[in-house]
Amino acid sequence: MFFFFTFILECVKLSHLMEHNSCILLWVSFMVLTLKKNGKLKVCVKALNKIILKNRYPLTFCEKNIDEVTGQEMYTFKDGYKGYHQVKITLEDHSTFAMPWGTFCYITMPFSLCNVLKTFQRLMNKVFEPFLGPFLQVFIDNYGVYNDRVSHLTKLKLIFQCLDDLKMTLNLEKNTINFFKGKMVRHIVSKNGVAIYLKKLNRI
C-alpha cells in the first residue's frame, strides 16, 4: 500500500494526476500497479482499455522511412522524456480511479492507455509536418535528424525551437548529437547503410 501512496504523491507533484472532487461519476476503476523492467512502477489499465473506442490513426514508420534516413553525413537522435505525459487530456476524457485516499484522475496521457501511441504520433506529425522527410523522421517520441554536416546544426535549431514552443522535454540519457551513425527504431543507420540493432533482435 505504501508503493501506491508514494506513486500517487509523485504523480500529483508532477501534475500528471489530480484529485477528483466530484462524488458522482459515470465510471471509476481501481488502480493496478505493475513493475517495469527498470524497476519503476506503471499503471495497468487493461479494464479501461477494453471499453475505450480505438484510435485508427496509422503508425506508419516502415522500411521506407529507414531508407530516407540512411546514407546521410550527420545524425542526431533524440528521445522524448515522459513524452505522453506532456499531452493534456480534456476534462470529459479524464480517466478516473478510486484509492483509499480519494478519487483521482489523469490530467495528462498515461503511458498504458491504448490510444496514447497513436494520439502522440498524430501530434508529432502535425507539429513537424514541414520537416518530415527532408531532414527529419519521427516515430512516436523518437526523433531522427539527418542531413549534411554544413547545415546540420541549423536544422537541429529548427527542431529544438518546435519542441521548446510545445514545452516538450527530451531524455538527455538517450540523446546523441552530431554523430556519423546511430540507433533508430531497432536499426543502426549510417552513411554506409543500415543494419539491424542486434541487442533488440536478441530480446525478441
Short mmCIF file of C-alpha atoms in Angstrom, two decimals:
data_model
loop_
_atom_site.label_atom_id
_atom_site.label_comp_id
_atom_site.label_asym_id
_atom_site.label_seq_id
_atom_site.Cartn_x
_atom_site.Cartn_y
_atom_site.Cartn_z
CA MET A 1 0.00 0.00 0.00
CA PHE A 2 2.95 2.32 0.65
CA PHE A 3 4.01 1.97 -3.02
CA PHE A 4 0.55 3.11 -4.15
CA PHE A 5 0.63 6.12 -1.86
CA THR A 6 4.10 7.27 -2.95
CA PHE A 7 3.18 6.72 -6.61
CA ILE A 8 0.07 8.91 -6.23
CA LEU A 9 2.04 11.65 -4.47
CA GLU A 10 4.72 11.65 -7.16
CA CYS A 11 2.16 11.85 -10.00
CA VAL A 12 0.25 14.68 -8.30
CA LYS A 13 3.50 16.56 -7.73
CA LEU A 14 4.38 16.19 -11.44
CA SER A 15 0.87 17.38 -12.44
CA HIS A 16 0.03 14.03 -14.06
CA LEU A 17 -2.83 13.39 -11.62
CA MET A 18 -5.28 15.47 -9.65
CA GLU A 19 -7.84 14.62 -7.01
CA HIS A 20 -11.37 14.46 -8.40
CA ASN A 21 -13.72 16.35 -6.08
CA SER A 22 -17.00 15.10 -7.55
CA CYS A 23 -18.69 12.15 -5.82
CA ILE A 24 -20.97 11.42 -8.81
CA LEU A 25 -19.03 9.78 -11.62
CA LEU A 26 -20.20 7.64 -14.54
CA TRP A 27 -17.20 5.32 -14.49
CA VAL A 28 -14.48 4.68 -11.92
CA SER A 29 -11.87 1.93 -11.98
CA PHE A 30 -9.40 0.62 -9.42
CA MET A 31 -5.71 1.29 -9.89
CA VAL A 32 -3.40 -1.68 -10.51
CA LEU A 33 0.36 -1.08 -10.45
CA THR A 34 2.93 -3.34 -12.12
CA LEU A 35 6.72 -3.24 -12.20
CA LYS A 36 8.54 -2.11 -15.35
CA LYS A 37 11.82 -3.70 -16.48
CA ASN A 38 13.77 -0.85 -14.89
CA GLY A 39 12.13 -1.50 -11.51
CA LYS A 40 9.83 1.53 -11.63
CA LEU A 41 6.05 1.34 -11.26
CA LYS A 42 3.49 1.79 -14.02
CA VAL A 43 -0.29 1.76 -14.06
CA CYS A 44 -2.06 -1.24 -15.60
CA VAL A 45 -5.23 -0.06 -17.36
CA LYS A 46 -6.41 -3.25 -19.12
CA ALA A 47 -10.01 -2.90 -17.91
CA LEU A 48 -10.19 0.68 -19.14
CA ASN A 49 -8.62 -0.21 -22.50
CA LYS A 50 -11.33 -2.81 -23.17
CA ILE A 51 -14.10 -0.21 -23.28
CA ILE A 52 -12.27 2.68 -24.96
CA LEU A 53 -13.05 3.41 -28.62
CA LYS A 54 -9.87 2.65 -30.54
CA ASN A 55 -7.97 5.33 -32.44
CA ARG A 56 -7.33 4.19 -36.04
CA TYR A 57 -4.60 6.69 -36.82
CA PRO A 58 -1.76 4.75 -38.54
CA LEU A 59 1.71 4.24 -37.09
CA THR A 60 3.46 4.40 -40.43
CA PHE A 61 7.16 4.05 -39.64
CA CYS A 62 8.49 1.39 -42.02
CA GLU A 63 11.41 0.42 -44.27
CA LYS A 64 10.77 3.47 -46.47
CA ASN A 65 11.44 5.76 -43.51
CA ILE A 66 14.65 3.92 -42.67
CA ASP A 67 15.79 4.23 -46.31
CA GLU A 68 15.29 8.01 -46.14
CA VAL A 69 17.43 8.26 -43.00
CA THR A 70 20.23 6.05 -44.34
CA GLY A 71 23.22 7.42 -46.27
CA GLN A 72 23.49 10.85 -44.62
CA GLU A 73 26.65 12.59 -43.41
CA MET A 74 25.47 13.59 -39.93
CA TYR A 75 22.89 12.29 -37.45
CA THR A 76 21.21 13.39 -34.26
CA PHE A 77 18.80 11.10 -32.42
CA LYS A 78 16.56 12.32 -29.63
CA ASP A 79 14.17 10.62 -27.24
CA GLY A 80 11.28 12.34 -25.51
CA TYR A 81 11.25 12.48 -21.71
CA LYS A 82 7.89 11.19 -20.47
CA GLY A 83 6.54 12.38 -23.79
CA TYR A 84 2.97 11.12 -23.40
CA HIS A 85 2.62 12.78 -20.02
CA GLN A 86 3.26 16.12 -21.70
CA VAL A 87 -0.07 15.92 -23.57
CA LYS A 88 -3.12 17.22 -21.69
CA ILE A 89 -6.42 15.27 -21.53
CA THR A 90 -9.70 17.14 -21.97
CA LEU A 91 -11.97 17.21 -18.93
CA GLU A 92 -14.61 14.89 -20.43
CA ASP A 93 -11.96 12.26 -21.22
CA HIS A 94 -10.37 12.08 -17.77
CA SER A 95 -9.59 8.52 -16.62
CA THR A 96 -10.81 8.28 -13.03
CA PHE A 97 -9.91 5.69 -10.39
CA ALA A 98 -10.58 5.17 -6.70
CA MET A 99 -7.96 4.86 -3.98
CA PRO A 100 -8.21 4.71 -0.16
CA TRP A 101 -7.04 8.35 -0.08
CA GLY A 102 -9.64 9.65 -2.54
CA THR A 103 -10.69 9.60 -6.18
CA PHE A 104 -8.08 10.71 -8.70
CA CYS A 105 -7.96 11.29 -12.43
CA TYR A 106 -5.25 11.69 -15.05
CA ILE A 107 -4.89 15.18 -16.47
CA THR A 108 -2.14 14.10 -18.89
CA MET A 109 -1.97 10.99 -21.07
CA PRO A 110 -0.81 7.91 -19.13
CA PHE A 111 1.65 5.55 -20.82
CA SER A 112 -0.50 2.41 -20.82
CA LEU A 113 -3.70 3.82 -22.31
CA CYS A 114 -4.47 2.10 -25.64
CA ASN A 115 -4.80 5.27 -27.75
CA VAL A 116 -1.74 7.03 -26.38
CA LEU A 117 0.77 5.96 -29.04
CA LYS A 118 -1.39 6.99 -31.97
CA THR A 119 -2.51 10.23 -30.34
CA PHE A 120 1.09 11.19 -29.69
CA GLN A 121 2.18 10.18 -33.21
CA ARG A 122 -0.57 12.33 -34.70
CA LEU A 123 0.58 15.30 -32.63
CA MET A 124 4.21 14.84 -33.70
CA ASN A 125 3.26 14.53 -37.39
CA LYS A 126 1.23 17.72 -37.16
CA VAL A 127 3.90 19.72 -35.34
CA PHE A 128 6.80 18.62 -37.54
CA GLU A 129 4.89 18.38 -40.82
CA PRO A 130 7.10 20.93 -42.68
CA PHE A 131 10.27 18.99 -41.81
CA LEU A 132 9.19 15.35 -42.16
CA GLY A 133 11.07 13.64 -44.97
CA PRO A 134 13.66 16.26 -46.00
CA PHE A 135 15.69 16.01 -42.79
CA LEU A 136 13.50 14.53 -40.01
CA GLN A 137 11.76 11.27 -39.14
CA VAL A 138 9.63 10.85 -36.03
CA PHE A 139 8.34 7.59 -34.59
CA ILE A 140 6.20 8.35 -31.53
CA ASP A 141 8.74 10.07 -29.22
CA ASN A 142 11.90 9.10 -31.14
CA TYR A 143 13.31 11.85 -33.36
CA GLY A 144 15.95 11.34 -36.04
CA VAL A 145 17.54 14.41 -37.66
CA TYR A 146 19.79 13.74 -40.65
CA ASN A 147 21.48 15.78 -43.38
CA ASP A 148 24.89 17.14 -44.43
CA ARG A 149 27.46 18.39 -41.93
CA VAL A 150 27.25 22.03 -43.06
CA SER A 151 23.54 22.57 -42.34
CA HIS A 152 23.04 20.02 -39.54
CA LEU A 153 23.15 22.46 -36.64
CA THR A 154 20.78 24.83 -38.46
CA LYS A 155 18.24 22.03 -38.90
CA LEU A 156 18.65 21.00 -35.24
CA LYS A 157 17.88 24.54 -34.16
CA LEU A 158 14.54 24.37 -36.01
CA ILE A 159 13.59 21.11 -34.28
CA PHE A 160 14.63 22.33 -30.83
CA GLN A 161 12.61 25.51 -31.37
CA CYS A 162 9.49 23.45 -32.18
CA LEU A 163 9.99 21.34 -29.06
CA ASP A 164 10.54 24.44 -26.96
CA ASP A 165 7.38 26.08 -28.32
CA LEU A 166 5.43 22.97 -27.27
CA LYS A 167 7.27 22.86 -23.93
CA MET A 168 8.30 19.27 -24.73
CA THR A 169 11.35 17.90 -22.92
CA LEU A 170 13.95 15.35 -24.01
CA ASN A 171 15.65 12.49 -22.22
CA LEU A 172 19.29 13.57 -22.00
CA GLU A 173 20.45 10.00 -21.37
CA LYS A 174 19.11 8.87 -24.76
CA ASN A 175 20.26 11.73 -26.98
CA THR A 176 23.14 11.57 -29.44
CA ILE A 177 24.06 14.79 -31.29
CA ASN A 178 26.30 15.17 -34.36
CA PHE A 179 27.21 11.51 -34.87
CA PHE A 180 28.07 9.61 -38.06
CA LYS A 181 25.72 6.76 -37.14
CA GLY A 182 23.10 5.92 -34.54
CA LYS A 183 20.10 3.83 -33.44
CA MET A 184 16.57 4.43 -34.67
CA VAL A 185 13.63 2.01 -34.25
CA ARG A 186 15.64 -1.24 -33.96
CA HIS A 187 18.11 -0.22 -36.70
CA ILE A 188 21.62 1.21 -36.90
CA VAL A 189 21.79 3.81 -39.66
CA SER A 190 24.87 5.49 -41.12
CA LYS A 191 26.29 6.90 -44.35
CA ASN A 192 27.35 3.38 -45.30
CA GLY A 193 23.89 1.80 -44.96
CA VAL A 194 21.56 0.21 -42.44
CA ALA A 195 21.86 -2.75 -40.07
CA ILE A 196 19.64 -4.44 -37.51
CA TYR A 197 20.31 -3.44 -33.89
CA LEU A 198 21.38 -6.84 -32.56
CA LYS A 199 20.61 -6.15 -28.89
CA LYS A 200 16.96 -5.51 -29.78
CA LEU A 201 16.91 -8.58 -32.02
CA ASN A 202 18.23 -10.79 -29.22
CA ARG A 203 15.50 -9.57 -26.85
CA ILE A 204 12.83 -10.52 -29.40
#
